Short mmCIF file of C-alpha atoms in Angstrom, two decimals:
data_model
loop_
_atom_site.label_atom_id
_atom_site.label_comp_id
_atom_site.label_asym_id
_atom_site.label_seq_id
_atom_site.Cartn_x
_atom_site.Cartn_y
_atom_site.Cartn_z
CA UNK A 244 292.03 162.94 82.98
CA UNK A 245 294.82 159.84 84.43
CA UNK A 246 295.03 161.30 87.68
CA UNK A 247 291.12 161.77 87.74
CA UNK A 248 291.03 157.99 87.61
CA UNK A 249 294.14 156.84 89.13
CA UNK A 250 291.72 158.65 92.20
CA UNK A 251 288.79 156.90 91.32
CA UNK A 252 290.76 153.24 92.19
CA UNK A 253 292.37 155.09 95.05
CA UNK A 254 288.92 154.88 97.21
CA UNK A 255 287.62 151.59 94.92
CA UNK A 256 290.18 150.19 96.85
CA UNK A 257 290.47 152.31 100.28
CA UNK A 258 285.83 150.42 99.97
CA UNK A 259 287.31 147.35 99.80
CA UNK A 260 289.49 147.54 101.74
CA UNK A 261 286.77 149.23 103.69
CA UNK A 262 284.59 146.29 103.20
CA UNK A 263 286.67 143.77 104.29
CA UNK A 264 288.20 144.18 107.72
CA UNK A 265 284.45 144.55 109.09
CA UNK A 266 283.96 141.78 107.63
CA UNK A 267 280.56 140.67 109.85
CA UNK A 268 279.13 144.53 109.32
CA UNK A 269 279.76 143.89 105.88
CA UNK A 270 277.47 141.21 105.95
CA UNK A 271 274.27 142.07 108.27
CA UNK A 272 273.77 145.24 105.40
CA UNK A 273 273.74 143.40 103.34
CA UNK A 274 271.42 140.89 104.14
CA UNK A 275 268.70 143.44 103.99
CA UNK A 276 268.96 144.55 99.98
CA UNK A 277 269.52 140.35 99.42
CA UNK A 278 266.27 139.66 100.66
CA UNK A 279 264.13 142.70 99.11
CA UNK A 280 266.55 141.76 95.52
CA UNK A 281 266.18 138.28 95.89
CA UNK A 282 261.53 139.02 96.52
CA UNK A 283 261.90 141.15 93.63
CA UNK A 284 263.44 139.42 91.43
CA UNK A 285 261.30 136.10 92.63
CA UNK A 286 258.45 137.69 92.06
CA UNK A 287 259.04 138.80 88.91
CA UNK A 288 261.12 136.03 87.47
CA UNK A 289 257.66 133.81 88.77
CA UNK A 290 254.90 136.71 86.57
CA UNK A 291 257.31 136.78 83.29
CA UNK A 292 257.17 132.97 83.37
CA UNK A 293 253.85 132.81 84.15
CA UNK A 294 252.96 135.24 81.51
CA UNK A 295 255.18 132.85 79.03
CA UNK A 296 253.25 130.49 79.66
CA UNK A 297 249.62 131.68 79.44
CA UNK A 298 250.92 132.99 76.79
CA UNK A 299 252.09 129.63 75.09
CA UNK A 300 249.38 127.64 75.53
CA UNK A 301 247.01 130.97 73.98
CA UNK A 302 249.46 130.71 70.98
CA UNK A 303 248.01 127.88 68.93
CA UNK A 304 244.12 130.06 68.91
CA UNK A 305 244.15 133.56 67.19
CA UNK A 306 244.24 136.91 68.40
CA UNK A 307 240.71 137.28 67.09
CA UNK A 308 239.04 134.84 67.55
CA UNK A 309 235.50 134.76 69.33
CA UNK A 310 233.59 132.86 71.44
CA UNK A 311 229.53 132.33 71.08
CA UNK A 312 227.36 130.34 74.38
CA UNK A 313 224.59 131.25 76.77
CA UNK A 314 227.32 132.35 78.83
CA UNK A 315 230.23 135.87 79.01
CA UNK A 316 233.28 135.61 79.80
CA UNK A 317 233.82 138.53 81.59
CA UNK A 318 231.70 141.59 83.32
CA UNK A 319 227.57 141.27 82.56
CA UNK A 320 225.29 144.14 82.06
CA UNK A 321 222.05 141.18 82.36
CA UNK A 322 220.66 140.42 85.03
CA UNK A 323 221.55 137.47 86.14
CA UNK A 324 218.13 136.10 85.90
CA UNK A 325 217.80 136.76 82.69
CA UNK A 326 220.94 135.20 81.25
CA UNK A 327 220.04 132.06 82.77
CA UNK A 328 217.42 131.37 80.20
CA UNK A 329 219.34 132.15 77.79
CA UNK A 330 218.75 129.38 75.14
CA UNK A 331 222.46 127.10 74.28
CA UNK A 332 224.00 127.75 71.32
CA UNK A 333 222.65 124.47 68.79
CA UNK A 334 224.16 122.70 65.57
CA UNK A 335 221.71 124.82 64.14
CA UNK A 336 223.10 128.10 64.83
CA UNK A 337 226.53 127.45 63.52
CA UNK A 338 225.31 126.31 59.82
CA UNK A 339 223.82 129.54 60.19
CA UNK A 340 226.60 130.80 60.46
CA UNK A 341 228.90 128.77 58.63
CA UNK A 342 226.82 129.50 55.50
CA UNK A 343 225.70 132.95 55.51
CA UNK A 344 229.07 135.84 57.84
CA UNK A 345 231.10 136.97 55.20
CA UNK A 346 234.02 137.33 56.22
CA UNK A 347 234.45 134.18 58.04
CA UNK A 348 238.22 131.97 58.67
CA UNK A 349 237.36 129.61 60.24
CA UNK A 350 234.91 127.99 62.28
CA UNK A 351 233.68 125.35 64.90
CA UNK A 352 231.35 123.49 66.48
CA UNK A 353 232.19 121.84 69.84
CA UNK A 354 230.80 120.46 73.50
CA UNK A 355 231.91 119.66 76.75
CA UNK A 356 231.54 115.87 77.39
CA UNK A 357 232.45 114.02 81.18
CA UNK A 358 234.99 112.15 81.23
CA UNK A 359 235.27 108.71 79.40
CA UNK A 360 236.88 104.85 79.42
CA UNK A 361 238.59 103.77 76.69
CA UNK A 362 240.09 100.46 75.73
CA UNK A 363 242.27 98.67 72.64
CA UNK A 364 242.25 95.12 73.25
CA UNK A 365 242.78 94.02 76.54
CA UNK A 366 244.11 97.27 77.63
CA UNK A 367 241.32 100.21 79.13
CA UNK A 368 242.73 103.92 80.61
CA UNK A 369 240.62 105.66 82.78
CA UNK A 370 238.92 109.41 82.95
CA UNK A 371 239.96 110.44 79.34
CA UNK A 372 238.96 113.64 78.09
CA UNK A 373 236.53 113.02 74.93
CA UNK A 374 236.77 116.61 73.14
CA UNK A 375 234.74 116.99 69.95
CA UNK A 376 234.30 119.57 67.11
CA UNK A 377 233.72 120.55 63.52
CA UNK A 378 236.44 120.28 60.42
CA UNK A 379 236.68 124.26 61.28
CA UNK A 380 239.22 123.29 64.59
CA UNK A 381 242.42 122.01 62.68
CA UNK A 382 242.18 126.13 61.42
CA UNK A 383 241.42 127.39 64.35
CA UNK A 384 243.35 125.87 66.87
CA UNK A 385 246.39 124.95 64.36
CA UNK A 386 246.96 121.57 65.03
CA UNK A 387 250.25 119.92 64.46
CA UNK A 388 250.64 116.16 63.71
CA UNK A 389 252.88 113.52 64.38
CA UNK A 390 251.00 110.70 62.29
CA UNK A 391 247.59 111.02 60.41
CA UNK A 392 245.82 114.26 60.02
CA UNK A 393 242.59 115.65 60.98
CA UNK A 394 238.77 114.13 60.47
CA UNK A 395 237.32 116.04 57.17
CA UNK A 396 233.82 118.15 56.89
CA UNK A 397 231.94 115.24 55.25
CA UNK A 398 233.37 112.50 58.24
CA UNK A 399 232.63 115.89 60.47
CA UNK A 400 228.86 116.43 58.95
CA UNK A 401 228.63 112.37 58.62
CA UNK A 402 229.75 112.34 62.25
CA UNK A 403 231.50 108.92 61.21
CA UNK A 404 233.46 106.70 63.69
CA UNK A 405 237.16 108.29 63.73
CA UNK A 406 239.15 110.30 66.25
CA UNK A 407 242.43 111.73 66.59
CA UNK A 408 244.57 110.62 69.95
CA UNK A 409 247.16 112.85 71.97
CA UNK A 410 250.40 110.72 72.32
CA UNK A 411 250.31 110.57 76.10
CA UNK A 412 246.84 108.77 75.41
CA UNK A 413 248.73 107.03 72.14
CA UNK A 414 251.64 105.61 74.50
CA UNK A 415 249.49 104.98 77.14
CA UNK A 416 246.87 102.37 75.12
CA UNK A 417 248.74 101.11 71.77
CA UNK A 418 252.70 101.40 73.64
CA UNK A 419 255.32 104.32 72.86
CA UNK A 420 255.93 104.82 70.12
CA UNK A 421 254.04 102.19 67.91
CA UNK A 422 251.99 104.19 65.35
CA UNK A 423 247.85 103.53 65.77
CA UNK A 424 247.38 105.70 63.08
CA UNK A 425 244.12 102.71 61.48
CA UNK A 426 243.52 100.55 64.39
CA UNK A 427 239.99 100.78 66.71
CA UNK A 428 239.25 102.39 69.89
CA UNK A 429 236.07 102.01 71.89
CA UNK A 430 234.69 104.78 74.10
CA UNK A 431 230.95 105.99 74.01
CA UNK A 432 230.20 102.28 74.11
CA UNK A 433 230.67 102.69 70.53
CA UNK A 434 234.16 101.78 68.19
CA UNK A 435 236.56 105.43 66.82
CA UNK A 436 238.53 104.18 64.14
CA UNK A 437 242.41 106.37 64.67
CA UNK A 438 242.78 109.01 61.33
CA UNK A 439 246.01 111.16 63.43
CA UNK A 440 247.89 111.19 65.99
CA UNK A 441 248.39 115.23 67.85
CA UNK A 442 252.34 116.28 68.28
CA UNK A 443 253.45 116.46 71.49
CA UNK A 444 252.51 120.17 73.47
CA UNK A 445 253.01 120.26 77.51
CA UNK A 446 250.87 120.84 80.07
CA UNK A 447 249.09 124.39 79.11
CA UNK A 448 248.68 127.47 82.47
CA UNK A 449 244.70 126.16 82.60
CA UNK A 450 246.80 122.40 83.80
CA UNK A 451 245.20 121.31 80.04
CA UNK A 452 246.86 119.30 77.64
CA UNK A 453 245.72 118.00 73.93
CA UNK A 454 247.91 114.68 74.41
CA UNK A 455 245.63 112.64 76.64
CA UNK A 456 242.97 113.35 74.62
CA UNK A 457 240.93 111.87 72.09
CA UNK A 458 238.99 113.83 70.05
CA UNK A 459 236.51 113.10 67.85
CA UNK A 460 233.29 114.25 65.25
CA UNK A 461 230.57 116.73 67.44
CA UNK A 462 227.85 114.94 65.74
CA UNK A 463 228.67 112.00 67.03
CA UNK A 464 228.60 113.25 70.82
CA UNK A 465 225.39 115.15 69.81
CA UNK A 466 223.50 111.80 69.34
CA UNK A 467 224.46 110.64 71.64
CA UNK A 468 224.02 114.00 74.91
CA UNK A 469 221.01 115.13 72.23
CA UNK A 470 221.11 119.70 71.10
CA UNK A 471 219.34 120.63 74.66
CA UNK A 472 221.41 119.48 76.96
CA UNK A 473 223.53 122.54 79.46
CA UNK A 474 225.12 119.65 80.73
CA UNK A 475 227.64 119.94 77.05
CA UNK A 476 227.81 123.66 77.42
CA UNK A 477 227.96 123.69 73.47
CA UNK A 478 229.84 126.80 71.93
CA UNK A 479 231.09 127.93 68.62
CA UNK A 480 233.97 129.39 67.98
CA UNK A 481 235.56 131.59 64.73
CA UNK A 482 238.47 133.57 63.03
CA UNK A 483 238.37 135.79 60.72
CA UNK A 484 239.85 135.56 57.65
CA UNK A 485 243.34 136.74 56.88
CA UNK A 486 243.22 140.86 56.95
CA UNK A 487 239.97 140.34 58.17
CA UNK A 488 238.84 143.11 60.34
CA UNK A 489 237.76 141.48 63.84
CA UNK A 490 235.25 144.82 64.60
CA UNK A 491 233.02 144.24 61.82
CA UNK A 492 232.70 140.39 62.45
CA UNK A 493 231.87 140.60 65.54
CA UNK A 494 229.02 143.45 64.09
CA UNK A 495 228.27 140.83 61.20
CA UNK A 496 227.94 137.54 63.35
CA UNK A 497 225.81 138.99 66.27
CA UNK A 498 223.67 140.15 63.67
CA UNK A 499 222.98 137.48 61.17
CA UNK A 500 222.78 135.48 64.82
CA UNK A 501 219.94 137.96 65.64
CA UNK A 502 218.03 136.90 62.85
CA UNK A 503 219.06 133.07 62.61
CA UNK A 504 217.28 133.41 66.35
CA UNK A 505 214.33 136.00 65.07
CA UNK A 506 215.40 138.19 67.90
CA UNK A 507 213.10 141.83 67.59
CA UNK A 508 215.24 145.26 66.90
CA UNK A 509 215.02 146.34 69.92
CA UNK A 510 215.71 143.34 72.43
CA UNK A 511 217.82 141.89 73.69
CA UNK A 512 220.51 139.54 72.49
CA UNK A 513 219.84 136.67 74.50
CA UNK A 514 223.97 135.51 73.85
CA UNK A 515 227.24 136.45 74.44
CA UNK A 516 230.13 137.01 71.71
CA UNK A 517 233.77 136.69 73.92
CA UNK A 518 236.25 137.99 71.97
CA UNK A 519 239.82 135.94 73.03
CA UNK A 520 241.25 139.38 73.16
CA UNK A 521 239.52 141.02 75.22
CA UNK A 522 240.53 137.59 77.58
CA UNK A 523 244.19 138.76 77.08
CA UNK A 524 243.55 142.16 78.06
CA UNK A 525 242.08 140.62 81.57
CA UNK A 526 245.37 138.52 81.68
CA UNK A 527 248.05 141.45 80.95
CA UNK A 528 245.51 143.09 83.71
CA UNK A 529 246.67 140.51 86.51
CA UNK A 530 250.17 139.97 85.09
CA UNK A 531 250.38 143.83 86.06
CA UNK A 532 249.17 143.25 89.72
CA UNK A 533 251.01 140.62 89.80
CA UNK A 534 254.52 142.87 88.98
CA UNK A 535 252.71 145.39 91.46
CA UNK A 536 252.63 142.82 94.25
CA UNK A 537 256.28 141.56 93.83
CA UNK A 538 257.63 145.15 94.08
CA UNK A 539 255.78 146.00 97.79
CA UNK A 540 256.67 142.92 98.96
CA UNK A 541 260.77 143.64 97.92
CA UNK A 542 260.23 147.34 97.95
CA UNK A 543 259.73 147.21 101.96
CA UNK A 544 262.97 144.71 102.19
CA UNK A 545 265.21 147.32 99.76
CA UNK A 546 263.89 150.48 101.94
CA UNK A 547 264.81 148.61 105.41
CA UNK A 548 268.03 147.04 104.02
CA UNK A 549 268.36 150.82 102.28
CA UNK A 550 268.32 152.52 106.19
CA UNK A 551 270.60 150.31 106.94
CA UNK A 552 273.82 151.23 104.67
CA UNK A 553 273.02 154.52 105.04
CA UNK A 554 273.29 153.52 108.61
CA UNK A 555 276.84 151.41 108.14
CA UNK A 556 277.93 154.75 106.01
CA UNK A 557 277.79 157.49 109.24
CA UNK A 558 278.97 154.80 111.95
CA UNK A 559 282.00 154.42 108.86
CA UNK A 560 282.94 158.33 107.75
CA UNK A 561 281.99 158.50 111.97
CA UNK A 562 285.50 155.89 112.88
CA UNK A 563 287.06 157.08 109.70
CA UNK A 564 287.52 161.26 110.37
CA UNK A 565 290.72 160.53 112.45
CA UNK A 566 291.81 158.67 108.85
CA UNK A 567 289.50 161.23 106.83
CA UNK A 568 291.46 164.29 108.65
CA UNK A 569 294.68 162.96 107.70
CA UNK A 570 293.82 161.99 103.28
CA UNK A 571 292.73 165.91 103.69
CA UNK A 572 296.32 167.31 104.94
CA UNK A 573 297.82 164.94 102.46
CA UNK A 574 296.21 166.79 100.14
CA UNK A 575 293.05 163.75 98.78
CA UNK A 576 290.43 165.71 97.93
CA UNK A 577 287.14 166.38 97.93
CA UNK A 578 285.42 164.49 94.91
CA UNK A 579 287.88 161.59 96.51
CA UNK A 580 286.70 161.07 99.36
CA UNK A 581 283.23 161.55 98.50
CA UNK A 582 283.98 158.35 95.92
CA UNK A 583 285.96 156.55 98.52
CA UNK A 584 282.33 155.96 101.19
CA UNK A 585 279.98 156.28 97.68
CA UNK A 586 282.19 153.64 96.27
CA UNK A 587 281.63 151.60 99.88
CA UNK A 588 277.67 151.98 99.45
CA UNK A 589 277.70 151.33 95.76
CA UNK A 590 279.88 147.83 96.59
CA UNK A 591 277.86 147.35 99.76
CA UNK A 592 274.24 147.29 97.49
CA UNK A 593 275.44 144.74 94.80
CA UNK A 594 276.77 142.59 96.89
CA UNK A 595 273.42 141.77 98.20
CA UNK A 596 271.47 142.42 95.28
CA UNK A 597 274.31 139.37 93.50
CA UNK A 598 273.57 137.05 96.50
CA UNK A 599 270.30 137.80 96.31
CA UNK A 600 270.15 136.75 92.05
CA UNK A 601 271.94 133.76 93.18
CA UNK A 602 268.89 132.43 95.98
CA UNK A 603 266.68 133.35 92.54
CA UNK A 604 268.66 130.74 90.58
CA UNK A 605 269.42 128.50 92.47
CA UNK A 606 265.56 128.23 93.66
CA UNK A 607 264.51 127.94 89.73
CA UNK A 608 267.76 125.01 89.26
CA UNK A 609 266.01 123.11 92.01
CA UNK A 610 262.01 123.56 90.83
CA UNK A 611 263.75 122.23 87.51
CA UNK A 612 265.15 119.44 88.59
CA UNK A 613 262.62 118.44 91.18
CA UNK A 614 260.16 118.76 88.96
CA UNK A 615 257.46 119.86 91.97
CA UNK A 616 255.68 121.73 89.38
CA UNK A 617 255.55 120.19 87.03
CA UNK A 618 255.79 120.77 82.83
CA UNK A 619 255.86 124.44 84.33
CA UNK A 620 259.31 126.39 83.66
CA UNK A 621 260.27 129.27 86.54
CA UNK A 622 262.69 131.41 83.61
CA UNK A 623 265.23 133.89 85.70
CA UNK A 624 265.34 136.03 82.18
CA UNK A 625 268.52 138.71 81.35
CA UNK A 626 266.10 141.32 82.20
CA UNK A 627 265.44 140.49 85.16
CA UNK A 628 268.95 140.40 85.89
CA UNK A 629 269.89 143.45 85.02
CA UNK A 630 266.88 144.47 86.59
CA UNK A 631 268.11 143.58 90.32
CA UNK A 632 271.56 145.01 88.92
CA UNK A 633 270.56 148.26 88.16
CA UNK A 634 267.95 148.02 91.30
CA UNK A 635 270.84 147.06 93.43
CA UNK A 636 273.65 149.83 91.81
CA UNK A 637 270.89 152.36 93.10
CA UNK A 638 270.05 151.41 96.47
CA UNK A 639 273.66 152.10 96.92
CA UNK A 640 273.96 155.87 95.25
CA UNK A 641 270.55 156.90 97.57
CA UNK A 642 271.97 155.09 100.56
CA UNK A 643 275.15 156.25 100.08
CA UNK A 644 275.38 159.72 98.77
CA UNK A 645 274.24 161.68 101.74
CA UNK A 646 277.38 159.73 104.08
CA UNK A 647 280.14 160.40 101.13
CA UNK A 648 279.28 163.88 100.91
CA UNK A 649 279.54 165.12 104.49
CA UNK A 650 283.05 162.91 104.97
CA UNK A 651 284.62 164.69 101.61
CA UNK A 652 283.13 168.26 104.03
CA UNK A 653 284.78 167.32 106.80
CA UNK A 654 287.71 170.16 108.37
CA UNK A 655 290.85 168.87 107.98
CA UNK A 656 291.98 170.54 111.42
CA UNK A 657 288.20 169.06 112.80
CA UNK A 658 288.69 165.27 111.73
CA UNK A 659 292.10 164.99 113.26
CA UNK A 660 291.20 166.43 115.83
CA UNK A 661 287.73 164.94 117.01
CA UNK A 662 289.22 161.45 115.44
CA UNK A 663 292.17 161.38 118.20
#
């Protein structure tokens, strides 16, 4: 066993010396692998970071959430002309589900309105997103507060002039760290009393953030815009009770909506129930495609790099034919010769991979320092580092195995005579 490991050590030293003595050739050989690993791991790191950011953005929502509205979030068999005639979901639909839907964990009704100007004393902030909701939004999005609270059912139903403010909007209006609870801001030609400040969350993968928003009861928006304004894009969001069956809730929701709208048996529903789990599955599909594309982009570079290493190994065997003959004449075993060249190929490939990984890490660091990507965080995970090194190891074996086997099978007499 000791002799075996000693032979391995000797083979490794021969490989290192061969690489040192041919620095230019070594550098050119590993560049193909470097570019390939940089491409693959760079794309995989970006895809992993994107997936983490998107799923982090969705983490505030229950994966079993369902959004009821007049359009479908995915492909639909309903003709377009028919979909365009679907009525908007209404506050009456919301109340019908709230009162009659068993297994309901939480429900929210909201509308979309254009950005508004918000002012406090002499400070004015333009183009502020005004979100609106019922009290159920608190449970559906698992809101966390820095100060104060969310509006309750009574305030929601009455359309009380209260509001919840994002932390960045708070800082811009009132000053950094100031507690604005109890103070009044003006927007929508009305005054609203601040009752809560949302905990800072940053910008999510969809470019959205509660940090710069104002949230008010939806019934205030209904008074201003009415219940039949298609620009407001009203939606109802529901989640099942804890431990509840989402499929059963989906079926019951469809049943209660059809009953509330007096849709006859056999007629098509004039609404859509969009499931967040289906959206998450679609995201997983996109991530898989991006991962495949990343391997495709880097795979060609790795293929070129592998051929480059194999070519150099064949040249290396030819240049050292005389030395191989002398080693075998002095008693060197076939496995000693084989490992000598195989180690050289693996080292070439791993060095190239390490350089590629270092380049990815440098790019990640530059993006983080420069803030070019904003709050988006690129992460080079340990899994991707291991994958990169393992890939280069495999490329090194594949590229070097044929030249190494050829070298190990050389006849010592013929090798010495050929190399002279």
